[in-house]
Short mmCIF file of C-alpha atoms in Angstrom, two decimals:
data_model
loop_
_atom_site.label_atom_id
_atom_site.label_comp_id
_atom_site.label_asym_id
_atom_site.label_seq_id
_atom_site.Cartn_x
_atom_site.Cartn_y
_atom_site.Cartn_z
CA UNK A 29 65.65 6.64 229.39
CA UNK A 30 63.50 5.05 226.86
CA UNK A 31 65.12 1.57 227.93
CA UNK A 32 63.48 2.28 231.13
CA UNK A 33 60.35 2.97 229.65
CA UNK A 34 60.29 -0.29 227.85
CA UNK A 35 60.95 -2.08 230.98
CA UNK A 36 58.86 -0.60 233.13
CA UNK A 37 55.77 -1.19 230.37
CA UNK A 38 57.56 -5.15 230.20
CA UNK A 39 56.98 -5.48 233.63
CA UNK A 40 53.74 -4.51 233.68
CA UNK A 41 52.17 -6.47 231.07
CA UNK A 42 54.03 -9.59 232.23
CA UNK A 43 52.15 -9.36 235.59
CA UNK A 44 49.63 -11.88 236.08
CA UNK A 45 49.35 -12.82 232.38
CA UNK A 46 49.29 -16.17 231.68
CA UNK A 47 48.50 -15.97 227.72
CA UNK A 48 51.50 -14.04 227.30
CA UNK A 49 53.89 -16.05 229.64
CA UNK A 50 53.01 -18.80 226.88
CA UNK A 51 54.71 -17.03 223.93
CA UNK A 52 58.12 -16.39 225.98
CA UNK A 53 60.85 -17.59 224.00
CA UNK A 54 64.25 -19.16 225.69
CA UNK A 55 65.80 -16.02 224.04
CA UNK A 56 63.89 -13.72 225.44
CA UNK A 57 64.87 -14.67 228.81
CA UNK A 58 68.24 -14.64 228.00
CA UNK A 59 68.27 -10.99 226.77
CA UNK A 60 66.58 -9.95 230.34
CA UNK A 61 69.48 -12.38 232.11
CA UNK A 62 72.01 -10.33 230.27
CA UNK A 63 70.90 -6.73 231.70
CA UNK A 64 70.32 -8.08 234.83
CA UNK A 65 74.15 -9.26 234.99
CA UNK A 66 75.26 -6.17 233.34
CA UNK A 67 77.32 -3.83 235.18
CA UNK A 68 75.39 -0.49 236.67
CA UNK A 69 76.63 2.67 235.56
CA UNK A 70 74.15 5.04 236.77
CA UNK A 71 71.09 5.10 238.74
CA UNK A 72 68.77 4.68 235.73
CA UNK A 73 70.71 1.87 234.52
CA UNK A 74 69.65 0.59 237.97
CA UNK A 75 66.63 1.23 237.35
CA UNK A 76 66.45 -0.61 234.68
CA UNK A 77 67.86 -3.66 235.85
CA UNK A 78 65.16 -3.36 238.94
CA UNK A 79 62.62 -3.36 236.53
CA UNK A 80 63.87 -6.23 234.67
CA UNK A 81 63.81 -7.78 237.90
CA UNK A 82 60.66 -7.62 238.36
CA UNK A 83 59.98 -8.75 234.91
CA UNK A 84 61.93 -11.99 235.58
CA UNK A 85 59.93 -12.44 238.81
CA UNK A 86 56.60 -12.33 237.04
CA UNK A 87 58.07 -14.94 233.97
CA UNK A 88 58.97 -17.36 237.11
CA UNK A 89 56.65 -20.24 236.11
CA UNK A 90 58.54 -20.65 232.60
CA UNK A 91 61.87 -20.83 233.81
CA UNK A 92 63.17 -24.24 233.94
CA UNK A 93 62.87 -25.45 237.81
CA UNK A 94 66.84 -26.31 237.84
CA UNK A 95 67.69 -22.23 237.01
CA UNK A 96 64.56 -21.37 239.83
CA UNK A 97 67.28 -21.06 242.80
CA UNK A 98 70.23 -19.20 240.78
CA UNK A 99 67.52 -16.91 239.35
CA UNK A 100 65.88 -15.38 242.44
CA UNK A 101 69.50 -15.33 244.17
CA UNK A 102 70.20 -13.06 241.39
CA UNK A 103 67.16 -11.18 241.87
CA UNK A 104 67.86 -10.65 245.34
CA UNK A 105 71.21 -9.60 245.16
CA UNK A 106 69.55 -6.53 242.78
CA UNK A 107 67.26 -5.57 244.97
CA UNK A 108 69.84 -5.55 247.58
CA UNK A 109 71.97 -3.75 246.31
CA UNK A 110 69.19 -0.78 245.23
CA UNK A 111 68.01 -1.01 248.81
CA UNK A 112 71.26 -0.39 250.49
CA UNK A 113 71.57 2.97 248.58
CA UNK A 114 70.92 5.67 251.23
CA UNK A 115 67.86 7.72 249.26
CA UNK A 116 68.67 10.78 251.46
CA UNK A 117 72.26 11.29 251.26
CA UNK A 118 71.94 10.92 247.28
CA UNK A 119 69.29 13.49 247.12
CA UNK A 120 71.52 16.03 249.01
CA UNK A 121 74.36 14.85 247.16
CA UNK A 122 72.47 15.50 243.97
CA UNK A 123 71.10 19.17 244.58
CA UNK A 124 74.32 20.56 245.50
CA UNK A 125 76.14 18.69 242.05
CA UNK A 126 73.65 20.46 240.35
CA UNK A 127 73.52 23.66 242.20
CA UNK A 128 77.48 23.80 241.47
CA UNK A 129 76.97 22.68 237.54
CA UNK A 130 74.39 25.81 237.63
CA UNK A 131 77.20 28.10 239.26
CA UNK A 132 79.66 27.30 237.08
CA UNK A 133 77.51 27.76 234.01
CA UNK A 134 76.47 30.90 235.12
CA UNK A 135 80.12 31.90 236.03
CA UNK A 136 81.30 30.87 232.37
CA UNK A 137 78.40 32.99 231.04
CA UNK A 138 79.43 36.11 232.92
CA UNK A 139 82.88 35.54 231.73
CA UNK A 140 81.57 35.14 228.21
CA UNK A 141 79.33 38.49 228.71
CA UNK A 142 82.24 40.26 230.19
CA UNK A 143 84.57 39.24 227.12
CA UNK A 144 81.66 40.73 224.32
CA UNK A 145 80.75 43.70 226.73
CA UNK A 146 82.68 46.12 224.34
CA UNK A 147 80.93 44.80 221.46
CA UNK A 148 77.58 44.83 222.76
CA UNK A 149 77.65 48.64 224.26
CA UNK A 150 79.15 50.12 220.60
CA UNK A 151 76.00 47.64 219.29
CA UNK A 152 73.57 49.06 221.80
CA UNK A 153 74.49 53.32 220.78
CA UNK A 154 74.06 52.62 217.09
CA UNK A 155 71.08 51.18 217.47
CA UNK A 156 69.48 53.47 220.37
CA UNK A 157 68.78 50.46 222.34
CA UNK A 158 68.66 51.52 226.57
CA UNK A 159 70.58 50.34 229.38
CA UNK A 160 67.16 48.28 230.56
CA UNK A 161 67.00 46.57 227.23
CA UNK A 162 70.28 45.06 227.30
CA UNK A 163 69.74 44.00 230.90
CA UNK A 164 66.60 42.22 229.32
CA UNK A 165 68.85 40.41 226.55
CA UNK A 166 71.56 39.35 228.82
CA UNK A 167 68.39 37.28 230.96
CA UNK A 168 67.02 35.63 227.44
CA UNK A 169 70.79 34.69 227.20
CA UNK A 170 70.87 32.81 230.43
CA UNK A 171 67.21 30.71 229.63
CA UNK A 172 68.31 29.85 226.63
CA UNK A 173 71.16 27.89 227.47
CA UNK A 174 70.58 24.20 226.50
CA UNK A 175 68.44 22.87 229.94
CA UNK A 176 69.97 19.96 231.48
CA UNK A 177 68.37 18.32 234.52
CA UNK A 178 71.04 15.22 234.83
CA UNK A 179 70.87 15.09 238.61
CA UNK A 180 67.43 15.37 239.38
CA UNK A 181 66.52 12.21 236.44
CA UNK A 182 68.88 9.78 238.52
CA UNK A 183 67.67 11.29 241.60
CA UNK A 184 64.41 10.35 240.62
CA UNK A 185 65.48 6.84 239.33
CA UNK A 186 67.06 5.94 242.34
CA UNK A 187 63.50 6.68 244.15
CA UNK A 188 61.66 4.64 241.67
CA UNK A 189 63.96 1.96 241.51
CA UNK A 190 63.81 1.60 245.60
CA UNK A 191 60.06 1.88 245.55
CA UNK A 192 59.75 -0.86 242.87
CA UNK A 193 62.00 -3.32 244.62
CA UNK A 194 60.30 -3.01 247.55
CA UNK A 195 57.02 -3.47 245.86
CA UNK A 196 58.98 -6.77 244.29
CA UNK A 197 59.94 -7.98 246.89
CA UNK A 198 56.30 -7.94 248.06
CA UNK A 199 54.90 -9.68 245.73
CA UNK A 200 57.60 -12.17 245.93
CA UNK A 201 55.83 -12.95 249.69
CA UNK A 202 52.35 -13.06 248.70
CA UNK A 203 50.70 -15.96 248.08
CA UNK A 204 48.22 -16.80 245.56
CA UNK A 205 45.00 -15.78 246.39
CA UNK A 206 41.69 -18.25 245.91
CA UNK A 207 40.13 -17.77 242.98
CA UNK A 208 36.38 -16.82 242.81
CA UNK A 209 35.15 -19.68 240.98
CA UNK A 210 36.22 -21.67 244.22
CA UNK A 211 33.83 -19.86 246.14
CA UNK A 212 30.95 -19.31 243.35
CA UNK A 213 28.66 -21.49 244.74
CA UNK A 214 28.74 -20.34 247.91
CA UNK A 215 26.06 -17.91 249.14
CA UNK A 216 25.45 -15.81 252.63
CA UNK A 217 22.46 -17.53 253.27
CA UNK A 218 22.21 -20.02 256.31
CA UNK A 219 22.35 -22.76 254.32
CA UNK A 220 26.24 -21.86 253.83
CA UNK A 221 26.48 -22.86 257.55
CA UNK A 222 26.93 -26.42 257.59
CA UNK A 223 29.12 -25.95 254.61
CA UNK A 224 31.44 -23.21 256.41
CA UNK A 225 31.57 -25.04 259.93
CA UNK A 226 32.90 -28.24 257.97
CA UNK A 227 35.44 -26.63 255.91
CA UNK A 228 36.40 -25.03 259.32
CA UNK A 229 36.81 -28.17 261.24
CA UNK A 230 38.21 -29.88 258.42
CA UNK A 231 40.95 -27.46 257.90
CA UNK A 232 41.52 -27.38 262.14
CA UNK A 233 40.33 -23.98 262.54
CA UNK A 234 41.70 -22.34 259.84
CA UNK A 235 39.87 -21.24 256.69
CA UNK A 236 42.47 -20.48 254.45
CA UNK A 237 45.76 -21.79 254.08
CA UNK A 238 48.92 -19.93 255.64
CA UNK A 239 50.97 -18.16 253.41
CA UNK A 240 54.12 -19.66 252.94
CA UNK A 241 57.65 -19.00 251.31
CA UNK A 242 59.42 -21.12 248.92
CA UNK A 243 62.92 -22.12 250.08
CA UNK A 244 65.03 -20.64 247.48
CA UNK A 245 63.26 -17.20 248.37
CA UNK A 246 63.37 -17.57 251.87
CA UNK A 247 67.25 -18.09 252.25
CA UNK A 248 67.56 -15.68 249.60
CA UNK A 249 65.41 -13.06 251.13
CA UNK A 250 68.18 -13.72 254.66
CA UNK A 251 71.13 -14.36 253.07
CA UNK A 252 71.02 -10.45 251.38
CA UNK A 253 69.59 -9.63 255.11
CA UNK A 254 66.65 -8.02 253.27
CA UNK A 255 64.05 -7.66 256.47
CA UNK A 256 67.55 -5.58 257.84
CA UNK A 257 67.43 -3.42 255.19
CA UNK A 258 63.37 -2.69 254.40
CA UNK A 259 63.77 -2.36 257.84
CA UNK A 260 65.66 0.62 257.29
CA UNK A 261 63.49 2.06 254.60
CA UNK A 262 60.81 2.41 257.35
CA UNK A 263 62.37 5.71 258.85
CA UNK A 264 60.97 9.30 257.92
CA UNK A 265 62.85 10.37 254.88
CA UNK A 266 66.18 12.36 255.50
CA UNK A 267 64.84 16.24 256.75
CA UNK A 268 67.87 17.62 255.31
CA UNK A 269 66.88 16.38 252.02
CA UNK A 270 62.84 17.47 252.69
CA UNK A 271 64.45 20.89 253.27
CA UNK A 272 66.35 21.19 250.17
CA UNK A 273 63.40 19.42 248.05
CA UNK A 274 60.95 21.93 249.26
CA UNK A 275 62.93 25.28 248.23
CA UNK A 276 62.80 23.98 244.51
CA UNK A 277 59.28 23.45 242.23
CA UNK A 278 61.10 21.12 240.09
CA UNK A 279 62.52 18.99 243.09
CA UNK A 280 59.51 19.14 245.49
CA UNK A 281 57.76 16.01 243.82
CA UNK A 282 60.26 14.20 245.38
CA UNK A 283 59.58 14.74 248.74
CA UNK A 284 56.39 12.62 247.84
CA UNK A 285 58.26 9.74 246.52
CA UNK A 286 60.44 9.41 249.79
CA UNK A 287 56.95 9.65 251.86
CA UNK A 288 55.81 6.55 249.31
CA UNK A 289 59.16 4.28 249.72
CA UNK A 290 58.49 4.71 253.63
CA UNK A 291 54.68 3.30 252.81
CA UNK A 292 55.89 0.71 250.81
CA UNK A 293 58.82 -0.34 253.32
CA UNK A 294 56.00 -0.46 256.05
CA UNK A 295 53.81 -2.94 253.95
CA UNK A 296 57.20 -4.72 252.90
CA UNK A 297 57.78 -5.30 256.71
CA UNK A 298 54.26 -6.52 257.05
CA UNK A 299 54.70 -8.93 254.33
CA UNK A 300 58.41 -10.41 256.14
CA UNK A 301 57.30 -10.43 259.95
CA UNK A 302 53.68 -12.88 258.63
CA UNK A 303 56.32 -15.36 256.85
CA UNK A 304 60.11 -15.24 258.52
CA UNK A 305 60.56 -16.99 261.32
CA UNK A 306 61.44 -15.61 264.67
CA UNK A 307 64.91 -15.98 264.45
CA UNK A 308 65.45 -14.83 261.04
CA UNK A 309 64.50 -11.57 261.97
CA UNK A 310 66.50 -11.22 264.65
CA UNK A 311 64.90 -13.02 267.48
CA UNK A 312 62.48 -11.46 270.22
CA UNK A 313 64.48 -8.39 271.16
CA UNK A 314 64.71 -7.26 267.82
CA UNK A 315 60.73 -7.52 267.76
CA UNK A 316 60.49 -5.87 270.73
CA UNK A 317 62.87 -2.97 269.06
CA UNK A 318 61.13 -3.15 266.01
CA UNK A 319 57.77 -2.94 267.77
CA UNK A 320 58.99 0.58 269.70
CA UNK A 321 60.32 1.89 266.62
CA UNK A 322 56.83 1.65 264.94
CA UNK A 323 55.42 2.92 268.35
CA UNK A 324 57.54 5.97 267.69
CA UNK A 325 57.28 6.02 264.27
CA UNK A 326 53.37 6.51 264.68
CA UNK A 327 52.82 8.81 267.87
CA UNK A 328 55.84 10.89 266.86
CA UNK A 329 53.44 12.47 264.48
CA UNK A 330 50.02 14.60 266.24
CA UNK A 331 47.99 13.98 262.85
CA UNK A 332 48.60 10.64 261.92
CA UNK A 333 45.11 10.31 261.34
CA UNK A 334 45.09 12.51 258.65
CA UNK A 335 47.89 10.86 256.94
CA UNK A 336 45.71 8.17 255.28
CA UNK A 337 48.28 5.97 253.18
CA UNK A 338 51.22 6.28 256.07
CA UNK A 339 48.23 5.58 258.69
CA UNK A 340 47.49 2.53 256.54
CA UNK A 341 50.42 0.87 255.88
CA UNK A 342 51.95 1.28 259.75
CA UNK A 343 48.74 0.02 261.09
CA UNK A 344 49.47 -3.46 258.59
CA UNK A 345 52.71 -3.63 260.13
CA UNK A 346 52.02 -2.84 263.63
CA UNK A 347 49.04 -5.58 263.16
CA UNK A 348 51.75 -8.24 261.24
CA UNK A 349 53.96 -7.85 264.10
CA UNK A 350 51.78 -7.67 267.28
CA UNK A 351 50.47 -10.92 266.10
CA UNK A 352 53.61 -12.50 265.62
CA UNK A 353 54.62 -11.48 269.09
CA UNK A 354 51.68 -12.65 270.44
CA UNK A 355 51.73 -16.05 268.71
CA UNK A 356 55.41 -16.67 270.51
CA UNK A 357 54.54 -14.93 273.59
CA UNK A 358 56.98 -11.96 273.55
CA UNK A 359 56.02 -9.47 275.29
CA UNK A 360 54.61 -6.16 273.82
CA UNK A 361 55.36 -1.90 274.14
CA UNK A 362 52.33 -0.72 273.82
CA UNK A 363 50.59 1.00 276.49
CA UNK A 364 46.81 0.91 276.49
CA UNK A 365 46.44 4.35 276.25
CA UNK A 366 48.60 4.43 273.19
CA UNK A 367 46.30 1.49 271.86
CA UNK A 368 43.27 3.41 272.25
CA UNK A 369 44.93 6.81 270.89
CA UNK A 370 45.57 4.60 267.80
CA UNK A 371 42.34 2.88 267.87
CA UNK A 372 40.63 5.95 268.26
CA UNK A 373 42.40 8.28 265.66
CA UNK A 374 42.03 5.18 262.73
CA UNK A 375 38.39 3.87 263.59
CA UNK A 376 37.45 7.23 261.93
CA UNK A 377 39.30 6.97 258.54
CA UNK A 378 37.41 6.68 255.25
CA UNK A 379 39.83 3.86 254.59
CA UNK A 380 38.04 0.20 255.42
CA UNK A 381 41.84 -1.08 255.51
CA UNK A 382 42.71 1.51 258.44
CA UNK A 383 39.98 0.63 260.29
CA UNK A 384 40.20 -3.22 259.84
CA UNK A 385 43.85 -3.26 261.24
CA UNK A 386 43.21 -0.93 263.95
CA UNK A 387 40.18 -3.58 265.30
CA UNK A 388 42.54 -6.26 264.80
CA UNK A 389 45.47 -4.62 267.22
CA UNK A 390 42.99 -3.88 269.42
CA UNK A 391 41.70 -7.50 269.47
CA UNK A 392 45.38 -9.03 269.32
CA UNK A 393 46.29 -6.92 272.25
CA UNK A 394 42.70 -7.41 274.18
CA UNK A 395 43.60 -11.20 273.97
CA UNK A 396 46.80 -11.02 275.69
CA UNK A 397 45.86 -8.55 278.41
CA UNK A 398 42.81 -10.94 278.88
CA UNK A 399 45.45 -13.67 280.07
CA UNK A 400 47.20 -10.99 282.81
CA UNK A 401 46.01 -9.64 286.00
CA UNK A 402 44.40 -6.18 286.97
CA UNK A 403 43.44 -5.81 283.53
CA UNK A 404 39.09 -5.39 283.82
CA UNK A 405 39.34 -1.58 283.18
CA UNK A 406 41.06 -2.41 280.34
CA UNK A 407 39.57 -5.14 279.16
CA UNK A 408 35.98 -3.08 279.62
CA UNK A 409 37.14 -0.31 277.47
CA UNK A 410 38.51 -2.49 274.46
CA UNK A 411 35.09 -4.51 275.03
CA UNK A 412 33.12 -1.20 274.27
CA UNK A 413 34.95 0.02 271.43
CA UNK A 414 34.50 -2.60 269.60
CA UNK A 415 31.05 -3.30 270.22
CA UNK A 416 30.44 -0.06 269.36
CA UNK A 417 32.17 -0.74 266.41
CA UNK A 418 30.50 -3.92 265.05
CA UNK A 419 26.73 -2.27 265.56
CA UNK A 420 27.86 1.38 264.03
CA UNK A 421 30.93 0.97 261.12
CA UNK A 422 28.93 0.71 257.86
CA UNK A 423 31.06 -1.74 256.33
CA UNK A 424 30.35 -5.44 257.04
CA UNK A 425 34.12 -6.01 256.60
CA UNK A 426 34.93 -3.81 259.46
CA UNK A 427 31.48 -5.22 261.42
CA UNK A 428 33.39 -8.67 261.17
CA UNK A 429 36.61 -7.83 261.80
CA UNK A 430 35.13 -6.27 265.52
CA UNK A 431 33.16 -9.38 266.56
CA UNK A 432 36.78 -11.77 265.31
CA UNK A 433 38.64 -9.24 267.91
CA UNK A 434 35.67 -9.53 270.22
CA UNK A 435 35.55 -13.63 270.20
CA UNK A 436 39.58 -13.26 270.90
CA UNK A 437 39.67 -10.59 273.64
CA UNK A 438 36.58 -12.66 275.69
CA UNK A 439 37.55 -15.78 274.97
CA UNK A 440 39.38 -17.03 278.02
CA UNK A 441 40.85 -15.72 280.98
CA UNK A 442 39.08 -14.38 284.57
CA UNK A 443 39.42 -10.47 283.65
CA UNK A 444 38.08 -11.56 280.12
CA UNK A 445 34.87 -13.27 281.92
CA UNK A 446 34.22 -10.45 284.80
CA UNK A 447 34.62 -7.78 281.95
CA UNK A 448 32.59 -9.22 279.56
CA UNK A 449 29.55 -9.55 282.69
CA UNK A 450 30.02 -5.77 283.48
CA UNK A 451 29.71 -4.31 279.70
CA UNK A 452 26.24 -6.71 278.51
CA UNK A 453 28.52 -8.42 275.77
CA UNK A 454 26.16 -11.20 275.77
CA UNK A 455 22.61 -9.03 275.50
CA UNK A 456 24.26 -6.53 272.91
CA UNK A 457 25.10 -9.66 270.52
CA UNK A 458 22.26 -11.42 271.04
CA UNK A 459 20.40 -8.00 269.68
CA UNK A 460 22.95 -7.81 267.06
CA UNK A 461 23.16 -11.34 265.63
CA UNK A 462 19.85 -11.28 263.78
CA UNK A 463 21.06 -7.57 262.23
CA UNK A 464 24.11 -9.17 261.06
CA UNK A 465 22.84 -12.10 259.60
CA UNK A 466 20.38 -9.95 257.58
CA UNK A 467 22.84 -7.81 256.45
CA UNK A 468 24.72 -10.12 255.01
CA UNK A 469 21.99 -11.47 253.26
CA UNK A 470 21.01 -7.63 251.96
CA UNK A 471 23.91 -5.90 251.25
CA UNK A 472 26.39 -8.31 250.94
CA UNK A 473 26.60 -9.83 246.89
CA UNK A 474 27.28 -7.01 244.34
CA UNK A 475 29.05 -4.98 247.41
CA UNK A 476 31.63 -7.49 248.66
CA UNK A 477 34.10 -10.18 246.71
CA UNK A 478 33.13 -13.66 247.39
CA UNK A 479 36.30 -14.06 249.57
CA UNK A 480 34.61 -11.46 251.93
CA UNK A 481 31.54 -12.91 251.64
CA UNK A 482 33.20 -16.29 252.73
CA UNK A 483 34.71 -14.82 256.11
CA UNK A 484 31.72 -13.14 256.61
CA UNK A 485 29.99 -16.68 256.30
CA UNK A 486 32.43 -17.55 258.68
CA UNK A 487 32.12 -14.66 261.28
CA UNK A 488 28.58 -15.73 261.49
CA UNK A 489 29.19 -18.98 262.06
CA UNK A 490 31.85 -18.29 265.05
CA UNK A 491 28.92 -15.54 266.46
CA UNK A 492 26.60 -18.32 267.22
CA UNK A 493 29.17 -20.33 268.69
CA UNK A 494 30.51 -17.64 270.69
CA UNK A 495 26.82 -16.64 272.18
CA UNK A 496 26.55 -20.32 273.26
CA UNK A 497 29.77 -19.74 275.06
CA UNK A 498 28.88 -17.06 276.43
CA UNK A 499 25.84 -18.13 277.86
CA UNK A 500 27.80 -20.89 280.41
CA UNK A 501 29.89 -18.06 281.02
CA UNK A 502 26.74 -16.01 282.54
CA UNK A 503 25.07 -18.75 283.89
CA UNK A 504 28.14 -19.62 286.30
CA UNK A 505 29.36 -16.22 286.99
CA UNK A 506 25.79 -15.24 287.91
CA UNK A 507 24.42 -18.28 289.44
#
């Protein structure tokens, strides 16, 4: 247990620490390479070997490049193997080991009790002690038998060790993120705008770079079929094992840390579907069956809303995937009404990240319906929301986020044009671009990073492009 401990606090402190990365000895490594080859023998010690796991990941940059591939195959094949342990069936196999090692100790204690009984009754006359005080002794017997709780700790480890390869495996897809002294001179004032629309061009539309795999994780990552597996993870933890969690105090905490491994398979999924290509998860039918089983997933449960951290984390990877399938033109599930329950259950959450994916599904999906046929109704009610959502949502990150999914739902297509006549798009941003721009200019340094402040910068940019747009639009639809 205290091995654990020590790893766990390991892997912590090795996380983005570059000072201490420095002092790494060759030795060092080698002790974590040993426990990570050692054999398991119980769910902590696979605990600990996930955790050392993760430890390894963060020391990547000082292992020598020729070990890089062998390393994170090893790696893999850890987290693999913790992920392909079925969470539910252990906890049910768990509480009923225990609830037979309780039996049994109580049976051998009743035995024992039964054995002494003589001896205690010819105790209890001499000494005038009651039938209801011996009753009372024979209970302090039972607590103070030596407490063992051997099934619930690797219950427990199991559940951590799942959670934190998932959260490994992660951070093994993210890229690095720009630092802020890239962006430190840049302000949101309008002088940013010549910077911002160069950078733009330059870069051919994008602002930031894609994120990308390396190769040795990316043939890793398929070759333990890990999107299969996190895949799996996704599903609402076993009921059976809810059931038997909630009878017991001591076991009900852990109906919490199956609830978290789904959150954390859901933002694991996200992470997979924005890098792996098509094909390597399964080509477009297992999108579309991925996309249905999210769909189901969500609407299966009446308050989602109120579930902030599940409503979070299925909203990143119904947005990761929606995308996807819209960048390869696969077709997808959703019905509008079940867009707009979504959109209309999460645009209401105290979370900025709910809200921000919810805008973005509804401007993903907006775009594609704009491209179809007998969409206007549609296409007018999407066009509403989210103006009503850039001019009311007090965050300027959510504000952005609208007009992005308004400048992709009304960018093209016949519907897109007739729709955006019918609902004043063009008089409502004209209004709203001077608000915006002084917004920024107010509230946005000391209450936004200066990555935010950079899209932002960049939002603004694409508004005044988009009203110019918008005006030909106008002028030949009305002329």
């Amino acid at each position: 247990m205290c091995c654990g401990i020590y790893a766990y606090c390991l892997q912590t402190v090795t996380e983005d620490n570059a000072e201490l990365l420095k002092s790494f000895s060759a030795t060092a490594l080698h002790v974590l390479e040993s426990v990570l080859l050692s054999p398991v023998s119980s769910m902590e010690s696979l605990l600990l070997k996930t955790l050392v796991a993760g430890t390894i990941w963060n020391l990547k940059d000082v292992i020598p490049c020729k070990s890089q591939a062998e390393i994170i195959n090893a790696l893999l094949k850890i987290l693999s193997e913790v992920l392909e342990m079925d969470a539910g069936e252990t906890v049910i196999q768990m509480k009923e080991a225990e609830m037979q090692r309780l039996k049994t100790a109580a049976e051998a204690e009743e035995i024992l009790e039964n054995t002494n009984g003589d001896d205690l009754i010819e105790d209890d006359e001499m000494e005038g002690i009651s039938r209801k005080r011996k009753v009372r002794r024979k209970t302090f017997v039972s607590d103070l038998l030596p407490a063992t709780d051997k099934e619930l700790r690797e219950t427990i480890a199991l559940l951590t060790a799942q959670q934190t390869a998932l959260e490994i495996i992660v951070n093994m897809c993210c890229n690095e993120d720009p630092s802020d002294d890239e962006w430190e001179e840049l302000s949101s004032s309008d002088e940013s705008d010549a910077f911002m629309e160069n950078s733009f061009n330059e870069c051919g539309g994008q602002l930031f770079s894609p994120l990308c795999l390396s190769h040795e994780v990316h043939t890793a990552l398929t070759n333990y079929l890990i999107p299969k597996k996190v895949f799996e993870k996704t599903a609402f933890p076993n009921s059976t094992a809810v059931d038997l969690c909630s009878r017991n105090p001591t076991w009900k905490p852990l109906i919490r840390k199956m609830n978290t491994i789904q959150c954390r398979a859901l933002l694991c999924l996200q992470s997979l579907v924005s890098l792996l290509d098509v094909e390597h998860l399964g080509g477009a039918a297992a999108l579309q069956t991925l996309a249905q089983h999210l769909s189901q997933l969500l609407f299966s449960q009446p308050d989602f809303a109120k579930r902030a951290d599940f409503l979070e984390a299925i909203s990143s990877a119904l947005r990761a995937l929606l995308q996807t399938m819209a960048s390869k033109n696969i077709s997808q599930c959703m019905t509008p009404d079940q867009l707009m329950t979504l959109c209309k259950g999460g645009i209401h959450s105290s979370n900025v990240g709910v809200r921000v994916n919810v805008v973005s599904i509804l401007g993903i999906t907006g775009s594609v319906l704009a491209k179809e046929d007998g969409t206007l109704e549609t296409l007018k009610n999407i066009g509403c929301f989210l103006l009503e959502v850039t001019t009311k949502d007090p965050s300027l990150v959510v504000a952005g986020e609208a007009l992005d999914a308004l400048f992709d739902v009304f960018a093209d297509g016949k519907e897109a044009e007739r729709a955006s006549i019918q609902i004043k798009l063009l008089s409502t941003l004209k209004e709203f671009q001077p608000v915006f721009k002084m917004k920024i200019r107010k509230e946005g340094k000391g209450n936004y990073s200066t990555d935010q402040l950079c899209v932002l910068d960049n939002v603004k940019m694409n508004l005044r492009r988009f009203i110019a747009y918008q005006e030909t639009v106008e002028k030949r639809l009305t002329s």
